[in-house]
Structures are given as C-alpha cells and as structure tokens.
mmCIF file of C-alpha atoms and ligand atoms in Angstrom:
data_model
loop_
_atom_site.group_PDB
_atom_site.id
_atom_site.type_symbol
_atom_site.label_atom_id
_atom_site.label_comp_id
_atom_site.label_asym_id
_atom_site.label_seq_id
_atom_site.Cartn_x
_atom_site.Cartn_y
_atom_site.Cartn_z
ATOM 1 C CA MET K 1 162.946 -71.421 -58.210
ATOM 2 C CA ILE K 2 164.485 -74.889 -58.826
ATOM 3 C CA ILE K 3 167.786 -75.328 -57.227
ATOM 4 C CA LYS K 4 169.918 -77.121 -59.966
ATOM 5 C CA SER K 5 173.323 -77.352 -58.541
ATOM 6 C CA ILE K 6 175.689 -76.118 -55.766
ATOM 7 C CA GLU K 7 179.374 -75.511 -56.445
ATOM 8 C CA LEU K 8 181.519 -75.683 -53.509
ATOM 9 C CA ARG K 9 185.045 -74.360 -53.273
ATOM 10 C CA GLU K 10 187.782 -73.814 -50.751
ATOM 11 C CA ILE K 11 190.074 -70.702 -51.339
ATOM 12 C CA ARG K 12 193.124 -69.734 -49.493
ATOM 13 C CA LEU K 13 193.451 -65.993 -48.731
ATOM 14 C CA PRO K 14 196.512 -64.662 -46.932
ATOM 15 C CA LEU K 15 195.543 -61.644 -44.369
ATOM 16 C CA ILE K 16 197.863 -58.635 -44.986
ATOM 17 C CA HIS K 17 198.412 -58.653 -40.993
ATOM 18 C CA PHE K 18 197.750 -61.585 -38.629
ATOM 19 C CA PHE K 19 194.647 -61.300 -36.645
ATOM 20 C CA GLU K 20 194.962 -62.428 -32.931
ATOM 21 C CA THR K 21 192.189 -63.123 -30.335
ATOM 22 C CA SER K 22 192.165 -64.891 -27.052
ATOM 23 C CA PHE K 23 191.507 -68.157 -28.665
ATOM 24 C CA GLY K 24 194.678 -67.815 -31.192
ATOM 25 C CA ARG K 25 196.125 -66.099 -34.315
ATOM 26 C CA THR K 26 195.048 -66.396 -37.797
ATOM 27 C CA THR K 27 197.354 -65.432 -40.768
ATOM 28 C CA GLU K 28 195.829 -67.242 -43.850
ATOM 29 C CA ARG K 29 192.148 -67.733 -44.365
ATOM 30 C CA ARG K 30 190.655 -71.208 -45.610
ATOM 31 C CA ILE K 31 187.352 -69.977 -46.814
ATOM 32 C CA ILE K 32 184.551 -72.199 -48.408
ATOM 33 C CA LEU K 33 182.481 -70.513 -50.971
ATOM 34 C CA ALA K 34 178.989 -71.875 -52.009
ATOM 35 C CA ARG K 35 177.630 -70.906 -55.522
ATOM 36 C CA VAL K 36 174.094 -72.056 -56.145
ATOM 37 C CA PHE K 37 172.734 -72.256 -59.673
ATOM 38 C CA ASP K 38 169.061 -72.308 -60.491
ATOM 39 C CA ASN K 39 167.377 -73.886 -63.664
ATOM 40 C CA ASP K 40 167.140 -70.571 -65.485
ATOM 41 C CA GLY K 41 170.884 -69.929 -65.531
ATOM 42 C CA ALA K 42 171.033 -67.514 -62.608
ATOM 43 C CA GLU K 43 173.582 -68.095 -59.575
ATOM 44 C CA GLY K 44 174.001 -66.646 -56.158
ATOM 45 C CA TRP K 45 177.053 -66.625 -53.995
ATOM 46 C CA GLY K 46 177.588 -67.326 -50.176
ATOM 47 C CA GLU K 47 180.437 -67.721 -47.888
ATOM 48 C CA CYS K 48 181.053 -70.131 -44.986
ATOM 49 C CA THR K 49 182.545 -67.963 -42.079
ATOM 50 C CA ALA K 50 184.006 -70.819 -39.995
ATOM 51 C CA GLY K 51 187.516 -70.514 -38.944
ATOM 52 C CA GLU K 52 190.496 -72.639 -39.592
ATOM 53 C CA GLY K 53 190.123 -74.477 -36.302
ATOM 54 C CA PRO K 54 187.309 -75.121 -33.701
ATOM 55 C CA PHE K 55 188.268 -72.418 -31.474
ATOM 56 C CA TYR K 56 185.571 -69.617 -32.093
ATOM 57 C CA SER K 57 182.817 -72.209 -32.357
ATOM 58 C CA ASP K 58 182.746 -75.904 -32.823
ATOM 59 C CA GLU K 59 182.566 -75.617 -36.765
ATOM 60 C CA TRP K 60 185.825 -75.216 -38.752
ATOM 61 C CA THR K 61 186.600 -75.316 -42.586
ATOM 62 C CA ASP K 62 186.955 -79.131 -42.883
ATOM 63 C CA SER K 63 183.919 -79.902 -40.772
ATOM 64 C CA CYS K 64 181.933 -77.494 -42.985
ATOM 65 C CA TRP K 65 183.291 -78.963 -46.062
ATOM 66 C CA SER K 66 182.084 -82.566 -45.112
ATOM 67 C CA THR K 67 178.767 -81.235 -43.798
ATOM 68 C CA LEU K 68 177.974 -79.137 -46.733
ATOM 69 C CA HIS K 69 179.195 -81.770 -49.296
ATOM 70 C CA GLU K 70 177.562 -84.949 -47.753
ATOM 71 C CA PHE K 71 174.423 -83.499 -46.224
ATOM 72 C CA LEU K 72 173.372 -79.947 -46.727
ATOM 73 C CA ALA K 73 174.043 -79.532 -50.435
ATOM 74 C CA PRO K 74 172.162 -82.790 -51.369
ATOM 75 C CA MET K 75 169.203 -81.665 -49.203
ATOM 76 C CA VAL K 76 168.823 -78.657 -51.285
ATOM 77 C CA VAL K 77 169.670 -79.546 -54.846
ATOM 78 C CA GLY K 78 166.843 -80.466 -57.109
ATOM 79 C CA GLN K 79 164.315 -78.821 -54.884
ATOM 80 C CA ASN K 80 161.637 -76.541 -56.121
ATOM 81 C CA VAL K 81 161.564 -73.816 -53.496
ATOM 82 C CA GLU K 82 158.984 -70.990 -53.185
ATOM 83 C CA ASN K 83 161.520 -68.571 -51.714
ATOM 84 C CA ALA K 84 165.008 -68.281 -50.218
ATOM 85 C CA ALA K 85 163.429 -68.297 -46.837
ATOM 86 C CA GLN K 86 162.337 -71.797 -47.318
ATOM 87 C CA VAL K 87 165.958 -73.028 -47.813
ATOM 88 C CA PHE K 88 166.846 -72.861 -44.132
ATOM 89 C CA SER K 89 163.787 -75.054 -43.319
ATOM 90 C CA LEU K 90 164.717 -77.607 -45.947
ATOM 91 C CA MET K 91 168.222 -77.977 -44.041
ATOM 92 C CA ARG K 92 166.332 -78.270 -40.704
ATOM 93 C CA PRO K 93 167.186 -82.289 -40.307
ATOM 94 C CA VAL K 94 170.702 -81.229 -39.794
ATOM 95 C CA ARG K 95 171.263 -80.067 -36.201
ATOM 96 C CA GLY K 96 173.627 -76.988 -35.602
ATOM 97 C CA HIS K 97 176.149 -76.552 -38.326
ATOM 98 C CA ARG K 98 174.860 -73.085 -38.723
ATOM 99 C CA MET K 99 178.055 -71.540 -40.516
ATOM 100 C CA SER K 100 177.485 -74.576 -43.036
ATOM 101 C CA LYS K 101 173.821 -73.830 -43.579
ATOM 102 C CA ALA K 102 174.553 -70.031 -43.865
ATOM 103 C CA ALA K 103 176.759 -70.564 -46.901
ATOM 104 C CA ILE K 104 173.889 -72.075 -48.846
ATOM 105 C CA ASP K 105 171.092 -69.954 -47.309
ATOM 106 C CA ASN K 106 172.960 -66.688 -48.255
ATOM 107 C CA ALA K 107 173.494 -67.793 -51.703
ATOM 108 C CA CYS K 108 170.018 -68.642 -52.147
ATOM 109 C CA TRP K 109 168.948 -65.170 -50.950
ATOM 110 C CA ASP K 110 171.605 -63.479 -53.327
ATOM 111 C CA LEU K 111 170.251 -65.833 -56.301
ATOM 112 C CA GLU K 112 166.747 -64.714 -55.537
ATOM 113 C CA ALA K 113 167.450 -61.231 -55.442
ATOM 114 C CA LYS K 114 169.242 -61.516 -58.745
ATOM 115 C CA ARG K 115 166.245 -63.215 -60.253
ATOM 116 C CA MET K 116 164.027 -60.448 -59.131
ATOM 117 C CA SER K 117 166.648 -57.981 -60.125
ATOM 118 C CA VAL K 118 166.699 -56.142 -56.802
ATOM 119 C CA PRO K 119 169.640 -55.191 -54.499
ATOM 120 C CA LEU K 120 169.835 -57.857 -51.787
ATOM 121 C CA TRP K 121 169.504 -55.220 -48.948
ATOM 122 C CA LYS K 122 166.196 -54.051 -50.350
ATOM 123 C CA HIS K 123 165.037 -57.541 -50.794
ATOM 124 C CA LEU K 124 165.883 -58.326 -47.094
ATOM 125 C CA GLY K 125 163.693 -55.402 -46.035
ATOM 126 C CA GLY K 126 166.546 -53.076 -45.378
ATOM 127 C CA SER K 127 165.751 -49.456 -44.535
ATOM 128 C CA ARG K 128 168.919 -47.588 -44.770
ATOM 129 C CA ARG K 129 171.235 -47.024 -47.562
ATOM 130 C CA GLU K 130 174.445 -46.179 -45.520
ATOM 131 C CA VAL K 131 175.629 -48.519 -42.672
ATOM 132 C CA ALA K 132 178.019 -47.314 -39.808
ATOM 133 C CA SER K 133 181.508 -48.953 -39.877
ATOM 134 C CA GLY K 134 183.640 -49.816 -36.964
ATOM 135 C CA VAL K 135 186.961 -51.871 -36.524
ATOM 136 C CA SER K 136 188.066 -54.893 -34.614
ATOM 137 C CA ILE K 137 191.648 -54.674 -33.785
ATOM 138 C CA GLY K 138 193.491 -57.830 -32.718
ATOM 139 C CA ILE K 139 195.930 -58.348 -29.872
ATOM 140 C CA GLN K 140 199.181 -56.703 -30.848
ATOM 141 C CA GLU K 141 202.921 -57.546 -30.015
ATOM 142 C CA THR K 142 203.175 -54.293 -28.017
ATOM 143 C CA PRO K 143 200.853 -51.586 -26.475
ATOM 144 C CA GLU K 144 202.596 -49.067 -28.848
ATOM 145 C CA MET K 145 201.536 -51.022 -31.844
ATOM 146 C CA LEU K 146 198.108 -51.018 -30.720
ATOM 147 C CA LEU K 147 197.807 -47.265 -30.069
ATOM 148 C CA GLU K 148 199.278 -46.775 -33.508
ATOM 149 C CA LYS K 149 196.632 -48.962 -35.213
ATOM 150 C CA ILE K 150 193.850 -47.138 -33.371
ATOM 151 C CA ARG K 151 195.187 -43.767 -34.422
ATOM 152 C CA LYS K 152 195.201 -44.971 -37.985
ATOM 153 C CA GLU K 153 191.671 -46.268 -37.968
ATOM 154 C CA ILE K 154 190.451 -43.106 -36.088
ATOM 155 C CA ASP K 155 191.974 -40.893 -38.772
ATOM 156 C CA ALA K 156 190.408 -43.047 -41.545
ATOM 157 C CA GLY K 157 187.150 -42.132 -40.009
ATOM 158 C CA TYR K 158 185.924 -45.380 -38.263
ATOM 159 C CA GLN K 159 182.979 -44.740 -35.920
ATOM 160 C CA ARG K 160 184.140 -47.015 -33.123
ATOM 161 C CA ILE K 161 187.199 -49.029 -32.063
ATOM 162 C CA LYS K 162 186.882 -52.545 -30.625
ATOM 163 C CA ILE K 163 190.025 -54.073 -29.172
ATOM 164 C CA LYS K 164 190.559 -57.796 -28.271
ATOM 165 C CA ILE K 165 191.271 -58.505 -24.706
ATOM 166 C CA LYS K 166 192.506 -61.512 -22.781
ATOM 167 C CA PRO K 167 193.961 -62.068 -19.289
ATOM 168 C CA GLY K 168 197.228 -60.151 -19.236
ATOM 169 C CA TRP K 169 195.956 -57.840 -22.181
ATOM 170 C CA ASP K 170 193.183 -56.101 -20.529
ATOM 171 C CA LEU K 171 192.966 -53.551 -17.723
ATOM 172 C CA ARG K 172 196.471 -51.751 -18.365
ATOM 173 C CA ILE K 173 195.883 -51.911 -22.174
ATOM 174 C CA ILE K 174 192.354 -50.290 -21.750
ATOM 175 C CA GLU K 175 193.769 -47.752 -19.531
ATOM 176 C CA ARG K 176 196.417 -46.626 -21.827
ATOM 177 C CA VAL K 177 194.106 -46.519 -24.798
ATOM 178 C CA ARG K 178 191.683 -44.255 -22.609
ATOM 179 C CA ALA K 179 194.434 -42.011 -21.702
ATOM 180 C CA GLU K 180 195.671 -41.501 -25.251
ATOM 181 C CA PHE K 181 191.999 -41.520 -26.759
ATOM 182 C CA PRO K 182 189.635 -40.150 -24.020
ATOM 183 C CA LYS K 183 186.710 -39.479 -26.284
ATOM 184 C CA ILE K 184 186.478 -42.283 -28.988
ATOM 185 C CA ARG K 185 183.665 -44.916 -28.833
ATOM 186 C CA LEU K 186 185.638 -47.943 -27.406
ATOM 187 C CA MET K 187 184.762 -51.501 -26.518
ATOM 188 C CA GLY K 188 186.494 -54.813 -25.678
ATOM 189 C CA ASP K 189 185.880 -58.256 -26.976
ATOM 190 C CA ALA K 190 187.239 -61.053 -24.788
ATOM 191 C CA ASN K 191 185.951 -64.228 -26.808
ATOM 192 C CA SER K 192 185.117 -66.197 -23.584
ATOM 193 C CA ALA K 193 188.581 -65.816 -21.898
ATOM 194 C CA TYR K 194 187.094 -65.034 -18.435
ATOM 195 C CA THR K 195 184.994 -66.572 -15.532
ATOM 196 C CA LEU K 196 182.831 -65.098 -12.712
ATOM 197 C CA ARG K 197 186.070 -65.042 -10.725
ATOM 198 C CA ASP K 198 186.998 -62.231 -12.772
ATOM 199 C CA ILE K 199 184.117 -59.887 -11.545
ATOM 200 C CA PRO K 200 186.694 -57.570 -9.565
ATOM 201 C CA LEU K 201 188.552 -57.011 -12.828
ATOM 202 C CA PHE K 202 185.227 -56.075 -14.768
ATOM 203 C CA LYS K 203 184.077 -53.662 -11.822
ATOM 204 C CA GLN K 204 187.423 -51.775 -12.628
ATOM 205 C CA LEU K 205 186.694 -51.843 -16.336
ATOM 206 C CA ASP K 206 183.612 -50.017 -15.436
ATOM 207 C CA ASP K 207 185.507 -46.828 -14.863
ATOM 208 C CA PHE K 208 186.766 -46.504 -18.588
ATOM 209 C CA ASP K 209 183.323 -45.795 -20.302
ATOM 210 C CA LEU K 210 183.301 -48.739 -22.529
ATOM 211 C CA MET K 211 180.296 -48.878 -24.954
ATOM 212 C CA MET K 212 180.007 -52.735 -24.232
ATOM 213 C CA LEU K 213 182.048 -55.575 -23.251
ATOM 214 C CA GLU K 214 181.562 -58.420 -25.743
ATOM 215 C CA GLN K 215 181.429 -62.039 -24.674
ATOM 216 C CA PRO K 216 183.476 -62.155 -21.571
ATOM 217 C CA LEU K 217 182.219 -65.468 -20.204
ATOM 218 C CA SER K 218 181.930 -69.078 -21.768
ATOM 219 C CA HIS K 219 180.895 -69.369 -25.502
ATOM 220 C CA ASP K 220 177.754 -71.034 -24.807
ATOM 221 C CA ASP K 221 176.540 -69.385 -21.653
ATOM 222 C CA ILE K 222 173.767 -66.949 -20.963
ATOM 223 C CA PHE K 223 173.298 -67.866 -17.201
ATOM 224 C CA ASP K 224 176.568 -66.395 -15.781
ATOM 225 C CA HIS K 225 176.448 -63.514 -18.126
ATOM 226 C CA ALA K 226 173.166 -62.536 -16.283
ATOM 227 C CA LYS K 227 174.924 -62.688 -12.940
ATOM 228 C CA LEU K 228 177.781 -60.683 -14.224
ATOM 229 C CA GLN K 229 175.541 -58.127 -15.832
ATOM 230 C CA ARG K 230 173.826 -57.451 -12.528
ATOM 231 C CA GLU K 231 177.220 -56.797 -11.106
ATOM 232 C CA ILE K 232 178.662 -54.105 -13.603
ATOM 233 C CA ARG K 233 177.571 -50.895 -15.223
ATOM 234 C CA THR K 234 179.083 -51.475 -18.604
ATOM 235 C CA PRO K 235 176.666 -53.174 -21.073
ATOM 236 C CA ILE K 236 177.397 -56.761 -22.103
ATOM 237 C CA CYS K 237 177.275 -57.642 -25.556
ATOM 238 C CA LEU K 238 176.683 -61.343 -26.558
ATOM 239 C CA ASP K 239 178.221 -62.861 -29.615
ATOM 240 C CA GLU K 240 179.059 -66.505 -29.511
ATOM 241 C CA SER K 241 176.283 -67.457 -27.185
ATOM 242 C CA ILE K 242 173.530 -66.190 -29.501
ATOM 243 C CA ARG K 243 172.822 -68.811 -32.376
ATOM 244 C CA SER K 244 169.175 -68.319 -32.915
ATOM 245 C CA ALA K 245 166.261 -65.927 -32.344
ATOM 246 C CA GLU K 246 165.335 -68.025 -29.387
ATOM 247 C CA ASP K 247 168.795 -67.821 -27.792
ATOM 248 C CA ALA K 248 168.367 -63.952 -28.372
ATOM 249 C CA LEU K 249 165.054 -63.928 -26.552
ATOM 250 C CA HIS K 250 166.268 -66.154 -23.695
ATOM 251 C CA ALA K 251 169.433 -64.162 -23.124
ATOM 252 C CA ILE K 252 167.246 -60.898 -23.194
ATOM 253 C CA GLU K 253 164.589 -62.322 -20.678
ATOM 254 C CA LEU K 254 167.388 -63.376 -18.437
ATOM 255 C CA GLY K 255 169.110 -60.121 -18.384
ATOM 256 C CA SER K 256 172.469 -61.777 -19.896
ATOM 257 C CA CYS K 257 173.159 -58.751 -22.204
ATOM 258 C CA ARG K 258 172.105 -55.178 -23.188
ATOM 259 C CA ILE K 259 173.413 -55.553 -26.775
ATOM 260 C CA ILE K 260 173.615 -58.322 -29.414
ATOM 261 C CA ASN K 261 176.289 -58.911 -31.970
ATOM 262 C CA VAL K 262 174.561 -60.677 -35.138
ATOM 263 C CA LYS K 263 176.679 -62.751 -37.265
ATOM 264 C CA LEU K 264 175.280 -64.448 -40.422
ATOM 265 C CA GLY K 265 177.405 -67.490 -40.119
ATOM 266 C CA ARG K 266 176.766 -67.980 -36.437
ATOM 267 C CA VAL K 267 173.054 -67.997 -36.622
ATOM 268 C CA GLY K 268 172.654 -69.918 -39.992
ATOM 269 C CA GLY K 269 172.220 -67.164 -42.581
ATOM 270 C CA HIS K 270 169.859 -64.220 -43.577
ATOM 271 C CA SER K 271 166.637 -66.282 -42.756
ATOM 272 C CA GLU K 272 167.432 -66.692 -39.205
ATOM 273 C CA ALA K 273 169.281 -63.396 -39.016
ATOM 274 C CA LYS K 274 166.134 -61.510 -39.851
ATOM 275 C CA ARG K 275 164.195 -63.224 -37.028
ATOM 276 C CA VAL K 276 167.069 -62.208 -34.560
ATOM 277 C CA GLU K 277 166.680 -58.724 -35.664
ATOM 278 C CA GLN K 278 162.973 -58.995 -35.145
ATOM 279 C CA VAL K 279 162.937 -60.006 -31.597
ATOM 280 C CA THR K 280 165.833 -57.730 -30.495
ATOM 281 C CA ARG K 281 164.041 -54.670 -32.284
ATOM 282 C CA GLU K 282 160.695 -55.849 -30.490
ATOM 283 C CA ASN K 283 162.578 -55.793 -27.144
ATOM 284 C CA GLU K 284 164.399 -52.593 -27.813
ATOM 285 C CA ILE K 285 167.796 -54.286 -27.724
ATOM 286 C CA PRO K 286 170.327 -52.589 -30.146
ATOM 287 C CA VAL K 287 172.250 -55.048 -32.457
ATOM 288 C CA TRP K 288 175.228 -54.661 -34.965
ATOM 289 C CA CYS K 289 176.725 -56.824 -37.556
ATOM 290 C CA GLY K 290 179.853 -58.715 -36.363
ATOM 291 C CA GLY K 291 182.664 -59.901 -38.620
ATOM 292 C CA MET K 292 184.481 -63.236 -39.112
ATOM 293 C CA LEU K 293 187.447 -61.918 -41.449
ATOM 294 C CA GLU K 294 185.231 -62.518 -44.447
ATOM 295 C CA SER K 295 186.297 -62.349 -48.018
ATOM 296 C CA GLY K 296 184.235 -59.809 -50.020
ATOM 297 C CA ILE K 297 181.421 -62.171 -50.704
ATOM 298 C CA GLY K 298 180.761 -62.560 -46.966
ATOM 299 C CA ARG K 299 181.441 -58.759 -46.429
ATOM 300 C CA ALA K 300 178.825 -57.956 -48.996
ATOM 301 C CA HIS K 301 176.190 -60.058 -47.262
ATOM 302 C CA ASN K 302 177.204 -58.379 -44.148
ATOM 303 C CA ILE K 303 176.552 -55.027 -45.504
ATOM 304 C CA ALA K 304 173.071 -56.110 -46.889
ATOM 305 C CA MET K 305 172.110 -57.470 -43.405
ATOM 306 C CA SER K 306 173.217 -54.292 -41.580
ATOM 307 C CA THR K 307 170.677 -52.220 -43.557
ATOM 308 C CA LEU K 308 167.856 -53.783 -41.282
ATOM 309 C CA ALA K 309 166.245 -51.246 -39.095
ATOM 310 C CA GLY K 310 167.654 -52.853 -35.743
ATOM 311 C CA PHE K 311 171.245 -52.338 -36.765
ATOM 312 C CA THR K 312 171.708 -49.272 -34.971
ATOM 313 C CA LEU K 313 175.110 -49.390 -33.771
ATOM 314 C CA PRO K 314 178.477 -49.410 -35.817
ATOM 315 C CA GLY K 315 179.438 -53.119 -36.785
ATOM 316 C CA ASP K 316 182.647 -54.747 -37.504
ATOM 317 C CA VAL K 317 182.325 -54.647 -41.277
ATOM 318 C CA SER K 318 185.182 -52.593 -42.754
ATOM 319 C CA ALA K 319 187.148 -52.059 -45.844
ATOM 320 C CA SER K 320 188.429 -54.962 -47.931
ATOM 321 C CA LEU K 321 191.949 -53.373 -47.796
ATOM 322 C CA ARG K 322 192.315 -53.776 -44.152
ATOM 323 C CA TYR K 323 192.287 -57.487 -44.817
ATOM 324 C CA TRP K 324 193.480 -58.370 -48.311
ATOM 325 C CA SER K 325 195.818 -56.961 -50.940
ATOM 326 C CA GLN K 326 193.194 -57.892 -53.480
ATOM 327 C CA ASP K 327 189.472 -58.966 -52.664
ATOM 328 C CA ILE K 328 187.521 -61.465 -54.722
ATOM 329 C CA ILE K 329 184.736 -59.042 -55.585
ATOM 330 C CA GLU K 330 184.890 -55.959 -57.574
ATOM 331 C CA PRO K 331 184.983 -53.057 -56.567
ATOM 332 C CA PRO K 332 186.426 -53.737 -53.006
ATOM 333 C CA VAL K 333 184.407 -52.753 -50.074
ATOM 334 C CA ILE K 334 185.239 -49.082 -49.193
ATOM 335 C CA VAL K 335 184.535 -46.859 -46.180
ATOM 336 C CA SER K 336 183.873 -43.225 -46.658
ATOM 337 C CA ASP K 337 185.662 -40.710 -44.511
ATOM 338 C CA ARG K 338 182.498 -40.486 -42.396
ATOM 339 C CA GLY K 339 183.030 -44.218 -41.477
ATOM 340 C CA THR K 340 180.240 -45.470 -43.496
ATOM 341 C CA ILE K 341 179.669 -47.941 -46.138
ATOM 342 C CA ILE K 342 177.055 -47.402 -48.884
ATOM 343 C CA ALA K 343 174.836 -50.295 -49.830
ATOM 344 C CA PRO K 344 175.291 -51.004 -53.614
ATOM 345 C CA GLU K 345 172.353 -50.780 -56.025
ATOM 346 C CA LYS K 346 173.146 -53.454 -58.197
ATOM 347 C CA PRO K 347 171.176 -56.752 -58.031
ATOM 348 C CA GLY K 348 171.945 -59.332 -55.364
ATOM 349 C CA ILE K 349 174.991 -58.738 -53.147
ATOM 350 C CA GLY K 350 175.677 -55.922 -55.698
ATOM 351 C CA PHE K 351 179.318 -56.478 -56.108
ATOM 352 C CA ASP K 352 180.943 -58.267 -59.204
ATOM 353 C CA ILE K 353 182.536 -61.690 -58.507
ATOM 354 C CA ASN K 354 186.230 -61.799 -59.780
ATOM 355 C CA LEU K 355 185.902 -65.465 -60.975
ATOM 356 C CA SER K 356 189.510 -65.609 -62.399
ATOM 357 C CA ARG K 357 190.911 -64.451 -59.042
ATOM 358 C CA ILE K 358 188.684 -67.002 -57.156
ATOM 359 C CA GLU K 359 189.956 -69.758 -59.683
ATOM 360 C CA SER K 360 193.504 -68.895 -58.821
ATOM 361 C CA LEU K 361 192.948 -68.983 -55.048
ATOM 362 C CA THR K 362 190.959 -72.370 -55.383
ATOM 363 C CA VAL K 363 192.526 -75.534 -53.660
ATOM 364 C CA ARG K 364 189.441 -77.763 -54.164
ATOM 365 C CA LYS K 365 186.035 -77.702 -55.968
ATOM 366 C CA GLU K 366 183.212 -80.102 -55.999
ATOM 367 C CA LEU K 367 179.715 -79.711 -57.856
ATOM 368 C CA VAL K 368 176.784 -81.114 -56.194
ATOM 369 C CA HIS K 369 173.792 -81.582 -58.785
ATOM 370 C CA SER K 370 170.322 -83.218 -58.662
ATOM 371 C CA LYS K 371 170.015 -86.888 -59.735
HETATM 372 O O1 OSB Y 401 184.686 -62.444 -31.766
HETATM 373 O O2 OSB Y 401 184.117 -60.925 -33.218
HETATM 374 C C1 OSB Y 401 184.710 -61.841 -32.997
HETATM 375 C C2 OSB Y 401 187.126 -62.482 -35.871
HETATM 376 C C3 OSB Y 401 187.180 -63.948 -35.809
HETATM 377 C C4 OSB Y 401 186.571 -64.519 -34.889
HETATM 378 C C5 OSB Y 401 185.588 -63.945 -34.022
HETATM 379 C C6 OSB Y 401 185.640 -62.517 -34.026
HETATM 380 C C7 OSB Y 401 186.436 -61.725 -34.992
HETATM 381 C C8 OSB Y 401 186.584 -60.246 -35.062
HETATM 382 C C9 OSB Y 401 186.983 -59.778 -36.279
HETATM 383 O O3 OSB Y 401 186.454 -59.752 -33.992
HETATM 384 C C10 OSB Y 401 186.018 -58.942 -36.910
HETATM 385 C C11 OSB Y 401 186.377 -58.788 -38.381
HETATM 386 O O4 OSB Y 401 187.106 -57.625 -38.565
HETATM 387 O O5 OSB Y 401 185.960 -59.392 -39.318
HETATM 388 MG MG1 MG Y 402 183.274 -61.481 -30.781
#
C-alpha cells in the first residue's frame, strides 16, 4: 500500500473526574490523533498516548507533535509499504519517541485491516473475542472516597481493582481496602515513587495478597527491581521500564518482574507489542494491557491487542463512560456485567469515528503529504 498523507490533530478532551498518580493530576487530556490515508482512498486512525507533561515518560503532547510533524510523518508519507509491520522499521532512524511512532504505526495497522476488510484484532493474530477488564483508580481526596469508588466498580462487574499508591497513600490505604474487600483481586501501582530504602514497606505489603505491585522503583530501572523481587513475595509487574521486546527479555532474565504491563504507546505500537507478547509468552510471563487515559481510538487499539494469547490477566481497558461524557467513537466502549469487553466484528478498529465530534474538539490540524 502507498501511504499518501498523514493528518495530525490535537484534540482537547476533559475528563469526567481528575486522575491522580504519584507523578501528578490530570483534568483535561491533550491528545494527538494520526489519520493515515492510502492512495486508494482508505484511511486508518491512531492515537498518541503521551501525557500533558514529561512525567510518566520523557514524551509529552508538544514533543510528540514536533517529532511527528517534522520527522516521523515525512519518513512514512510517499512510501510504498508491503505491510503495516514494515512501517515501524521505516521510522527506525528516529531513536526513542515510541509514543509518537505508535500513533502512526497503529493507524497503519487499522488502515491495513480495513483494506483487507478484517477486524484489526484478527489481523493482529488475536485468539479471544472477549477480553477481561479491570480498572485503575487514582489517588483520591479521602480514603472513604476511594472505598466508594472501588464499591462502584466491583458492582459494575470489573474483574480486578488497581489503586494508585505513593508515599503517604500506601500501607494504611491498602490495609483499609483489604479490610473492606477481603476477596477482590487487588493490586497497587506506584509509578516509580519508591527506592530500595523502602524494602521494609514492601515486605509489609506482602501480607495483603496483592496480585502484583506495579513499577515500584525508577522508571528506567530493571536492576534494582530484580533486587526487590528477591526480597518480596508479591509479584512485581513492570510498566515504565519495558519499552521493547529486548527490555522484556532482559527483565525476565534478570528476574526483575513476574508480570508485564504492555502499553502500545510505550513500546511503539502494534508491531513491537506483538514482539513483546511473543517473548513473554515463550517465557511464560503473563501480560496485560495497560491504559493511558485514551480516547476511544486508543482504547479500540488496546482492545484489539488484548485479544493476543499472552494477555491472560485483566487489563486497564475499561468503559468510555468512566472517562468522557461523550467519546469520539461510536458506539462507546462498554463493559459487560461479567467485566468483559467484546472485540468488534467490523473491519479495522471496529468502531465508527465521530468526525464531527473530533472536529469540534480539534485545536490544531496539519496535513503531511508526499512531494
Ligand atoms: O501507570 O498505568 C499507569 C494513566 C496514565 C499514566 C500512567 C498510568 C495510568 C493508569 C490509567 O493507570 C489507566 C487508564 O485507566 O487508562
Ligand atoms: Mg502503571
């Protein structure tokens, strides 16, 4: 297929409730969307999952906009590619910038699946139609508000609860949550808020039967995590530290984690995510799909990826209505009372794009085309 042009847009999308992690609070998303056109009039959509500041990773909305506009989109437009998997290699001269790359890579996968008239999840090699859904609950103003939110999500059917933790909102909170909900599948995500000096705290957390503890130590570390994993029973799950299949293999060989969270943006899109899924599956390390407060487009891509065989644990992909009063896809993502999402049967990402809604949310737009 010949990539004719790439349209980049930034949209602003206010969250229904703020989302707070150990690195900060988000109230409104600034999301870049990539729309890739081929020479035959077909199109595909991708979403850049970078945050509003360089606090989860070093990428953020404005750095992604420049990288996409000045370097990545020009590398891809005008190219005749054999398949979507080749697009990631075309962008190889640019080091890092994986969330920016993922916006284009994923749009090309959607485009290719649409050209073939197959749902993206089947095109990726997915093997299950129904994916297990969990929720990620941010740091709240009070412990009571957290307990109330957990109650609501459990009642809605979600299969596991993840709570964000940070120093001062950790042991006491997990104790209270466990006292209130002794049986639920529960985990904590620290987003790199701790160091090896906190080993005594993690040993105490071992008493609460957490499914896993996500990214307790530095965002780019796999060495100290291996030391920590040897000291505690709770499985460590790496998020931030895993940016490629090689990272995953190194972490597995070092013993830095027993579970991995795969995020499409963090690894550079579907092409690389498939490689991560393969090495983890070969090494019997379970994976699950992480979330980045995506709009419906990123969410639809997450659902497709979650159908791959290695995704055996509930992910952070939940209903559109938990984030937005109105999504930019139709229908919105819904979750069954069994806590599952059904992968759609329509071609590509399988949801319709609400272009007029996107248009009304757009604050800038650029078209990169071949010369
Ligand atoms: O660490 O998983 C994370 C959101 C933004 C940045 C990082 C993370 C998260 C989440 C939210 O946990 C997952 C979601 O509901 O999209
Ligand atoms: Mg995380």
